[in-house]
Amino acid sequence: MENNNLREQILFTANADPKKCMKCGKCSGACPNYDEMEYHPHQFVSMVQNGDIEPLLKSESLYLCLTCMVCVERCPRNVQPARFIEAVRLAKIRQQGENRLTPQQIPAKIEEDTPQQLLVSAFRKYTK
Amino acid sequence: MQRIGVFVCWCGSNIAGTVDVKKVAETLGHEPGVVFSTDYQYMCSQSGQDLVKDSIRTYNLTGVVICSCSPRMHENTFRKAAASVGLNPYMVEIANIREQVSWIHKDMETATEKAIILGRAAIAKVHLNAPLIAGETPVTKRALVIGGGIAGIQTALDIAEAGFEVDIVEKSPTIGGKMAQIDKTFPTLDCAACILTPKMVEASQQENINIYAFSEVDEVKGFVGNFTVKIRRKARYVKEELCTGCGLCTEKCPQKKVPDEFNLGLSNRRAIYIPFAQAVPKVATIDPNYCTMLKTGKCGVCSKVCGVKAIDYTQKDEIVERKYGAIVVATGFEPIKVDKFEEFAYAQSPDVVTSLEYERLMNAAGPTGGTLLRPSDKTHPHTIVFVQCVGSRCDEKSEKGKPYCSKVCCMYTAKHAMLTREKYPDTEVYVFYIDVRTPGKNFDEFYRRAVEHYGVHYVKGMVGKVTPENGKLKVQASDLLDNRQLHIDADMVVLAAAIEPDKSARPLATMLTASMDTNDFFTEAHPKLRPVESPTAGVFLSGMCQGPKDIPETVSQASACAAKVIGLLVKDKLVGNPCVAHSDEMMCNGCSQCQNVCPYGAITYTEKEFRMPDRTTAVRRVAQVNPAVCQGCGACTVTCPSGAMDLFGFSNNQIMAEVDAICK
Ligand SMILES: Cc1cc2nc3c(=O)[nH]c(=O)nc-3n(C[C@H](O)[C@H](O)[C@H](O)COP(=O)(O)OP(=O)(O)OC[C@H]3O[C@@H](n4cnc5c(N)ncnc54)[C@H](O)[C@@H]3O)c2cc1C
Ligand code: SF4
Ligand code: SF4
Ligand code: SF4
Ligand code: SF4
C-alpha cells in the first residue's frame, strides 16, 4: 500500500467504497470507450483500492472517460467506478500547473458548430 | 414458607477450581427458608442425583436450588430427579455458576462472591415458585405438504411409507415442480423426467397420499399436532374423478393461441389443456381466461367430444377443511424477471432467453422437439453466449437483483454449455462468469469437463451490453484476464437468472406464523442444528423455499424433513410447556398490543361480562392465551402497557425478586 495520503484523498472525493467491488468486470464490459482507454473502469476501482495511483495520474485514460455513467448504472454492487475516475482526475488537475486545458488552447479547438456549453463544461472538468 | 435445599456442584475442577464451593454452600445455608445445603463433586451423576432425591425425602423439601452448569445442560435431569420422588419438577431452579461464573472469572474471591449472589437470586425465585402441570394435547396423525415439487413429493413419500397419511396441496394442475421442466440433470446428466415421473406416479399410487392438485391453502388455524386447514380446490371445469386424461378435448378445442406456461410461453396450448404427457393427476383443466364457452357461452366443443362427460362449465371453487398434526412447506422457487436488466435486451429479442427457457428448447418434449432452434427464425444457432449471475450477488439495496448467490446456475450453465457442444459441435459456446462456484460431489470435475473436453470458452468477465442488430445479437463484454473488451456476434444469449422464492410464500408464511428472511426464504429454527424445522412448532421446511439448493440437496433435505415429521406424528400426545403466558382479565384493557407482538399467534380476544365495583355489568374485550400455542417467549409480558400479561414460572414478581436478591 503506497501513497496512502493520496489514496485517502481520492476515496474521500469519490465518496464510494472500492471494497464492494466483486471483480466481475461488468463496468468494463459496458464501457463505450473501453478501447481508447489504457486503464479501464474496473482497474480504476482496483488500483485506487490498492493505492496504485501514480500510473493512473499519468494516464490519458483520465481524460478519455466520457462520464457517461454506464459503468455506474450497470455495476451490480453499486461501486460507481466513474466516481473513482473523476476523483483521480480531480486529484491530478488540482495540482499546480496540471490544468488540462488553458484558455490559449481554445481557439485552435473551436469549430463552427462547437456549442458554447461544451467549452464551459470542458473548463469545469479539465481545470481547477 | 418453603423448605429449600441447596446443592452446590464442583463439576470436577470446572467450578471448584475457581469457586470456593464449600463457602457457597455454607453461606447459602443461612438464607431464609434454606433447611439443607451441601456441595458435591458431580451433582448430575447418579449418586449426585440420589443425594438430591434423598434430601428431598429426608428434609421434606418443597423447593430445590442447584448451583451448577447452565440450565440448558441439566435442568431437565434435576427436574426429572425431583419428580421421581414426588416433588413438582417446576420447584427446581438452577443457578448457573459454571458458564456465568467459573468459566469467565479468574479470581476465586470474586467468583465465589458472584456464585453466592446467583444462588441467592435462585433461592428468592423458588420462594415464589408454584407447582406447574404441563398440559397434554392429542396429535392428529396426518401431515400436510404444501407444494408438489421434488421436495414435496419426496417428503410425502417418506412420511407415507412410515404409515402416516399425507395430503399434498399443489397450486398448479400437476405435481412435479421445476424438475419436470428440466431436460437433463447435472452432474450425471440423467434425464430429469426419467427419474422424476416414476416418483410422481408412486406418489399418486401410494395409498397414504392424497393429492390436491390445482389447489391452494386458504386458511390455517391451530397449533402443533392440531392444525385445521382450509384448502381451496380451484375450479378446473372438469370433473377430476371422471376425466381419464385421454386428451381428446385438448386436440379439438378451437382456442389454439394460449401461451403454454409449461414451455414458458415458447409454444401455445389450447384453452383446455393437460400441462404435459406425464402430468399427475392426468386430468384436463380449462383456462377460464381463454375458454370461449366460459367467456361468451358459445362453443362447448370439449363437452361434446368428451366420452365420459367430465366437462362441467358450472364448476365452482370448493373449500375442503382438513386436520393435520404437522405442516411441511415445500413451495420452491421461481427465476426472477430479467427484463429489468435492459442491458441484456431480453424484452427486445426473442433470442435472448433465460436458462429455464433454454431447458425447454433442449428438451425432446419441448416446443422444438429437442432440436435446438433459436426462437426468432427457428434456425440453428452457431454462436451462443451464456451469462452467469444475472441478478444474483447484487448490492443489498439493488432494486433489480438479489444479494445472494443462487447456487445452482454455475452448474446448470456448465451443463447447458456441455450438452450444446456435445450435440452441436459446430456451435461456439461462451460462458461469462464472475466466479465458477462448483463445490459438490463430482461438480468441479463436471465443469472442467465442459472446458477441457467439450471446448467451452469460459471467459472471466461480464457482459455489459447486448444489442439486437440484423438478426444477430451484438454482445459486448469484458475479458478481465486478457485485459480486453470482447465483441461477439451471437445467435443466442442465455441468461442464468437468479432464483427467488415463490411469490405465494410470503402470504403463506403469515398464515402459518412461520418466519422468513428479508429475501422471503423461510427461516429454519436453527441454521445449523435444526435446519428442517421452522421456529413455529409443527411447521417444517423442505427444498428451495428455505434457500437455493440443487436436486440432490433438495431430496436429502426433504427426507430429513420427513424424519422430523414422523417423529412428531408417532407421538400420541404432546406434553406442553407449562411456562406459558396468561392474562389478568381485570387489568387487560383489550389494546391488542400483545397480539401484535406474539410471534406464534397464541393470543385472541373475547368479549366478557364483568361486574364493576358500582355493581353494574360491563362487557369488555380481554386477551386470552392459547396455552398449547404459546411458546413462553415473554414478548407479550414486556409489551403489555397495563401489566396484565404474565408468564407462569417466570412471573414479573419472580424476576423482580431475583433482581432484588442480586442488588441486596
Ligand atoms: C434452469 C434450471 C436448471 C436446473 N438444473 C438442475 C440440474 O440439472 N440438477 C439439479 O440438481 N438441480 C437443477 N436445478 C435446481 C432444481 O430445479 C431445484 O433444486 C428443484 O426444482 C427444487 O425443488 P423444490 O421442490 O424445492 O421446488 P420447485 O421445483 O419449485 O417446486 C415447488 C412446487 O410448489 C408449488 N407451489 C409453490 N407455491 C405454492 C403454494 N403456495 N401452494 C401450493 N403449491 C405451491 C409449485 O407450483 C411447485 O410445483 C435447476 C434449476 C433451474 C432454474
Ligand atoms: S463513465 Fe467512463 S469509465 Fe464509466 S462507462 Fe462511461 S466512459 Fe466508461
Ligand atoms: S461492475 Fe462493479 S463490481 Fe463489477 S468490476 Fe466493475 S466496479 Fe467491480
Ligand atoms: S451459482 Fe454461479 S452463476 Fe449462480 S449466482 Fe452463484 S456464482 Fe453466479
Ligand atoms: S409468551 Fe410469547 S408465545 Fe406466549 S402468548 Fe406471549 S408472546 Fe405469544
CSV table of C-alpha atoms in Angstrom, one decimal, chain B residues 374-636:
chain,number,residue,atom,x,y,z
B,374,ARG,CA,-33.5,-20.1,-31.9
B,375,PRO,CA,-36.9,-18.7,-31.3
B,376,SER,CA,-36.9,-15.7,-33.7
B,377,ASP,CA,-36.4,-17.6,-37.0
B,378,LYS,CA,-36.2,-21.3,-36.0
B,379,THR,CA,-32.7,-21.6,-37.3
B,380,HIS,CA,-29.8,-23.4,-35.7
B,381,PRO,CA,-27.7,-21.1,-33.6
B,382,HIS,CA,-23.9,-21.2,-34.3
B,383,THR,CA,-22.7,-18.9,-31.5
B,384,ILE,CA,-24.3,-18.9,-28.1
B,385,VAL,CA,-23.3,-16.6,-25.2
B,386,PHE,CA,-24.2,-17.7,-21.6
B,387,VAL,CA,-24.2,-15.0,-18.9
B,388,GLN,CA,-23.9,-16.2,-15.3
B,389,CYS,CA,-25.1,-14.4,-12.1
B,390,VAL,CA,-27.8,-12.4,-13.8
B,391,GLY,CA,-29.5,-10.7,-10.9
B,392,SER,CA,-27.6,-12.7,-8.3
B,393,ARG,CA,-24.9,-11.3,-6.0
B,394,CYS,CA,-26.1,-7.7,-6.3
B,395,ASP,CA,-25.8,-4.9,-3.8
B,396,GLU,CA,-28.1,-5.4,-0.9
B,397,LYS,CA,-30.0,-2.2,-1.9
B,398,SER,CA,-30.4,-3.2,-5.5
B,399,GLU,CA,-33.9,-2.9,-6.8
B,400,LYS,CA,-33.4,-5.3,-9.7
B,401,GLY,CA,-31.3,-8.1,-8.2
B,402,LYS,CA,-30.7,-10.3,-5.2
B,403,PRO,CA,-27.8,-10.2,-2.7
B,404,TYR,CA,-27.3,-14.0,-2.6
B,405,CYS,CA,-25.6,-16.5,-4.9
B,406,SER,CA,-28.3,-18.6,-6.5
B,407,LYS,CA,-26.1,-21.7,-6.1
B,408,VAL,CA,-27.4,-23.8,-9.0
B,409,CYS,CA,-26.7,-21.6,-12.0
B,410,CYS,CA,-22.9,-22.3,-12.3
B,411,MET,CA,-23.6,-25.9,-12.6
B,412,TYR,CA,-26.6,-25.8,-14.9
B,413,THR,CA,-24.8,-23.3,-17.2
B,414,ALA,CA,-21.9,-25.8,-17.4
B,415,LYS,CA,-24.5,-28.4,-18.2
B,416,HIS,CA,-26.1,-26.4,-20.9
B,417,ALA,CA,-22.8,-25.5,-22.4
B,418,MET,CA,-21.6,-29.1,-22.4
B,419,LEU,CA,-24.9,-30.5,-23.8
B,420,THR,CA,-24.9,-27.9,-26.6
B,421,ARG,CA,-21.3,-28.7,-27.6
B,422,GLU,CA,-21.9,-32.4,-27.5
B,423,LYS,CA,-25.0,-32.3,-29.7
B,424,TYR,CA,-23.8,-29.4,-31.9
B,425,PRO,CA,-20.0,-29.4,-32.2
B,426,ASP,CA,-20.2,-26.7,-34.8
B,427,THR,CA,-21.6,-24.3,-32.2
B,428,GLU,CA,-19.2,-21.9,-30.4
B,429,VAL,CA,-20.2,-21.6,-26.8
B,430,TYR,CA,-19.0,-18.8,-24.5
B,431,VAL,CA,-19.7,-18.6,-20.8
B,432,PHE,CA,-19.1,-15.3,-19.0
B,433,TYR,CA,-18.5,-15.8,-15.3
B,434,ILE,CA,-17.6,-13.8,-12.2
B,435,ASP,CA,-16.5,-16.9,-10.3
B,436,VAL,CA,-17.3,-20.5,-11.1
B,437,ARG,CA,-18.8,-22.0,-8.0
B,438,THR,CA,-18.8,-25.7,-8.1
B,439,PRO,CA,-18.4,-27.3,-4.7
B,440,GLY,CA,-20.2,-30.6,-4.5
B,441,LYS,CA,-19.5,-34.2,-5.3
B,442,ASN,CA,-18.2,-34.5,-8.9
B,443,PHE,CA,-19.2,-30.9,-9.6
B,444,ASP,CA,-15.8,-29.3,-10.3
B,445,GLU,CA,-14.9,-32.3,-12.4
B,446,PHE,CA,-18.1,-31.7,-14.4
B,447,TYR,CA,-17.2,-28.0,-15.0
B,448,ARG,CA,-13.7,-28.9,-16.0
B,449,ARG,CA,-15.0,-31.4,-18.5
B,450,ALA,CA,-17.0,-28.7,-20.2
B,451,VAL,CA,-13.8,-26.7,-20.6
B,452,GLU,CA,-11.3,-29.3,-21.3
B,453,HIS,CA,-13.3,-32.0,-23.1
B,454,TYR,CA,-16.0,-30.0,-24.8
B,455,GLY,CA,-14.1,-26.8,-25.6
B,456,VAL,CA,-16.5,-24.4,-24.0
B,457,HIS,CA,-14.9,-20.9,-23.9
B,458,TYR,CA,-15.1,-19.8,-20.2
B,459,VAL,CA,-14.4,-16.0,-20.0
B,460,LYS,CA,-13.7,-14.3,-16.7
B,461,GLY,CA,-15.8,-11.1,-17.0
B,462,MET,CA,-19.3,-9.9,-17.6
B,463,VAL,CA,-21.4,-9.0,-20.5
B,464,GLY,CA,-22.1,-5.2,-20.4
B,465,LYS,CA,-24.4,-4.9,-23.4
B,466,VAL,CA,-26.4,-6.9,-25.8
B,467,THR,CA,-27.7,-5.2,-29.0
B,468,PRO,CA,-30.0,-6.9,-31.4
B,469,GLU,CA,-28.9,-5.9,-34.9
B,470,ASN,CA,-29.6,-7.5,-38.3
B,471,GLY,CA,-30.7,-10.9,-36.9
B,472,LYS,CA,-27.6,-11.1,-34.7
B,473,LEU,CA,-27.0,-10.2,-31.0
B,474,LYS,CA,-24.0,-8.0,-30.7
B,475,VAL,CA,-22.5,-8.9,-27.4
B,476,GLN,CA,-20.0,-6.5,-25.7
B,477,ALA,CA,-18.2,-7.9,-22.7
B,478,SER,CA,-15.1,-7.7,-20.7
B,479,ASP,CA,-12.4,-10.4,-20.7
B,480,LEU,CA,-10.6,-9.5,-17.5
B,481,LEU,CA,-7.8,-12.0,-17.7
B,482,ASP,CA,-6.7,-10.9,-21.2
B,483,ASN,CA,-7.5,-7.2,-20.3
B,484,ARG,CA,-9.6,-6.6,-23.4
B,485,GLN,CA,-13.2,-5.9,-24.3
B,486,LEU,CA,-14.8,-8.6,-26.4
B,487,HIS,CA,-17.3,-8.1,-29.2
B,488,ILE,CA,-19.1,-11.3,-30.2
B,489,ASP,CA,-21.8,-11.7,-32.8
B,490,ALA,CA,-24.0,-14.2,-31.2
B,491,ASP,CA,-27.2,-16.0,-32.4
B,492,MET,CA,-28.5,-16.6,-28.9
B,493,VAL,CA,-27.8,-15.2,-25.4
B,494,VAL,CA,-28.8,-17.3,-22.4
B,495,LEU,CA,-29.2,-15.6,-19.0
B,496,ALA,CA,-28.7,-17.6,-15.8
B,497,ALA,CA,-31.4,-15.7,-13.9
B,498,ALA,CA,-31.3,-15.5,-10.1
B,499,ILE,CA,-33.8,-17.6,-8.3
B,500,GLU,CA,-36.3,-16.2,-5.8
B,501,PRO,CA,-38.9,-17.9,-3.5
B,502,ASP,CA,-42.3,-18.4,-5.0
B,503,LYS,CA,-44.4,-15.2,-4.7
B,504,SER,CA,-47.1,-17.1,-2.7
B,505,ALA,CA,-44.6,-17.9,0.1
B,506,ARG,CA,-44.9,-14.6,2.0
B,507,PRO,CA,-48.7,-14.7,2.5
B,508,LEU,CA,-48.4,-18.4,3.3
B,509,ALA,CA,-45.8,-17.6,6.0
B,510,THR,CA,-48.2,-15.1,7.5
B,511,MET,CA,-50.9,-17.8,7.6
B,512,LEU,CA,-48.5,-20.2,9.3
B,513,THR,CA,-46.9,-17.6,11.5
B,514,ALA,CA,-43.6,-19.0,10.2
B,515,SER,CA,-40.8,-16.6,9.9
B,516,MET,CA,-38.9,-15.5,6.7
B,517,ASP,CA,-35.7,-13.7,6.0
B,518,THR,CA,-35.5,-10.4,4.1
B,519,ASN,CA,-35.4,-12.4,0.8
B,520,ASP,CA,-38.6,-14.3,1.6
B,521,PHE,CA,-36.8,-17.6,2.2
B,522,PHE,CA,-38.3,-19.4,5.2
B,523,THR,CA,-36.0,-19.4,8.2
B,524,GLU,CA,-35.1,-22.5,10.0
B,525,ALA,CA,-35.3,-23.0,13.8
B,526,HIS,CA,-31.5,-23.1,14.0
B,527,PRO,CA,-29.3,-22.6,10.9
B,528,LYS,CA,-27.0,-25.5,11.8
B,529,LEU,CA,-28.7,-27.7,14.3
B,530,ARG,CA,-32.4,-27.6,13.3
B,531,PRO,CA,-32.2,-26.9,9.6
B,532,VAL,CA,-35.5,-28.5,8.5
B,533,GLU,CA,-37.8,-27.1,11.2
B,534,SER,CA,-39.3,-23.7,11.2
B,535,PRO,CA,-39.2,-21.8,14.6
B,536,THR,CA,-43.0,-22.4,14.7
B,537,ALA,CA,-43.7,-25.7,16.3
B,538,GLY,CA,-45.2,-28.2,13.9
B,539,VAL,CA,-44.1,-26.4,10.7
B,540,PHE,CA,-41.3,-28.0,8.7
B,541,LEU,CA,-39.2,-26.9,5.7
B,542,SER,CA,-38.3,-28.8,2.6
B,543,GLY,CA,-36.5,-27.7,-0.6
B,544,MET,CA,-35.8,-24.4,-2.3
B,545,CYS,CA,-38.3,-22.5,-0.2
B,546,GLN,CA,-35.7,-22.4,2.6
B,547,GLY,CA,-32.8,-21.4,0.3
B,548,PRO,CA,-31.1,-22.1,-3.0
B,549,LYS,CA,-30.2,-25.8,-3.5
B,550,ASP,CA,-29.9,-28.3,-6.2
B,551,ILE,CA,-31.9,-31.6,-6.6
B,552,PRO,CA,-29.5,-33.9,-4.5
B,553,GLU,CA,-29.6,-31.3,-1.7
B,554,THR,CA,-33.4,-30.8,-2.0
B,555,VAL,CA,-34.0,-34.6,-1.8
B,556,SER,CA,-31.7,-35.0,1.3
B,557,GLN,CA,-33.5,-32.1,3.0
B,558,ALA,CA,-36.9,-33.5,2.0
B,559,SER,CA,-36.1,-36.8,3.7
B,560,ALA,CA,-34.7,-35.2,6.7
B,561,CYS,CA,-37.8,-33.1,7.0
B,562,ALA,CA,-39.9,-36.3,6.7
B,563,ALA,CA,-38.0,-37.9,9.6
B,564,LYS,CA,-38.8,-34.9,11.8
B,565,VAL,CA,-42.5,-35.1,10.8
B,566,ILE,CA,-42.6,-38.8,11.5
B,567,GLY,CA,-41.0,-38.2,14.9
B,568,LEU,CA,-43.9,-35.9,15.7
B,569,LEU,CA,-46.7,-38.0,14.3
B,570,VAL,CA,-45.7,-41.2,16.1
B,571,LYS,CA,-46.5,-39.4,19.4
B,572,ASP,CA,-50.0,-39.9,20.7
B,573,LYS,CA,-49.9,-36.9,22.9
B,574,LEU,CA,-47.7,-33.8,23.1
B,575,VAL,CA,-46.7,-32.6,26.5
B,576,GLY,CA,-46.9,-28.9,26.5
B,577,ASN,CA,-44.7,-26.4,28.2
B,578,PRO,CA,-46.5,-25.1,31.3
B,579,CYS,CA,-44.4,-21.9,31.4
B,580,VAL,CA,-46.9,-20.0,29.2
B,581,ALA,CA,-48.4,-16.6,29.3
B,582,HIS,CA,-51.8,-15.8,30.9
B,583,SER,CA,-53.6,-12.5,31.1
B,584,ASP,CA,-55.1,-10.9,34.2
B,585,GLU,CA,-58.5,-10.1,32.7
B,586,MET,CA,-59.3,-7.4,35.3
B,587,MET,CA,-56.2,-5.5,34.2
B,588,CYS,CA,-56.3,-6.1,30.5
B,589,ASN,CA,-57.7,-3.2,28.5
B,590,GLY,CA,-58.0,-5.0,25.2
B,591,CYS,CA,-55.5,-2.9,23.4
B,592,SER,CA,-54.3,-5.7,21.1
B,593,GLN,CA,-50.6,-4.9,21.6
B,594,CYS,CA,-49.8,-8.4,22.9
B,595,GLN,CA,-51.5,-9.9,19.9
B,596,ASN,CA,-49.4,-7.8,17.6
B,597,VAL,CA,-46.1,-8.9,19.1
B,598,CYS,CA,-46.9,-12.6,19.7
B,599,PRO,CA,-44.8,-14.4,17.0
B,600,TYR,CA,-46.9,-17.6,17.3
B,601,GLY,CA,-50.4,-16.2,17.1
B,602,ALA,CA,-51.2,-17.5,20.6
B,603,ILE,CA,-53.4,-14.6,21.7
B,604,THR,CA,-57.0,-14.0,20.8
B,605,TYR,CA,-59.7,-11.7,22.3
B,606,THR,CA,-63.1,-12.4,23.7
B,607,GLU,CA,-65.9,-10.1,24.9
B,608,LYS,CA,-66.6,-10.9,28.5
B,609,GLU,CA,-69.1,-9.6,31.1
B,610,PHE,CA,-67.6,-8.1,34.2
B,611,ARG,CA,-69.2,-7.0,37.5
B,612,MET,CA,-67.9,-3.5,38.1
B,613,PRO,CA,-67.3,-2.0,41.6
B,614,ASP,CA,-70.5,0.0,41.3
B,615,ARG,CA,-72.5,-3.2,40.8
B,616,THR,CA,-73.2,-2.6,37.1
B,617,THR,CA,-72.2,-5.1,34.4
B,618,ALA,CA,-69.8,-4.1,31.7
B,619,VAL,CA,-68.7,-6.0,28.6
B,620,ARG,CA,-65.0,-5.8,28.0
B,621,ARG,CA,-62.6,-7.1,25.4
B,622,VAL,CA,-59.9,-9.1,27.0
B,623,ALA,CA,-56.9,-11.1,25.9
B,624,GLN,CA,-56.7,-14.9,26.1
B,625,VAL,CA,-53.7,-17.0,25.6
B,626,ASN,CA,-54.0,-20.5,24.0
B,627,PRO,CA,-51.5,-22.4,26.2
B,628,ALA,CA,-51.0,-25.0,23.5
B,629,VAL,CA,-49.7,-22.5,21.0
B,630,CYS,CA,-47.8,-20.2,23.4
B,631,GLN,CA,-44.0,-20.9,23.5
B,632,GLY,CA,-43.4,-18.8,26.6
B,633,CYS,CA,-41.1,-16.3,24.8
B,634,GLY,CA,-42.4,-13.5,27.1
B,635,ALA,CA,-42.7,-10.9,24.3
B,636,CYS,CA,-46.3,-10.1,25.4
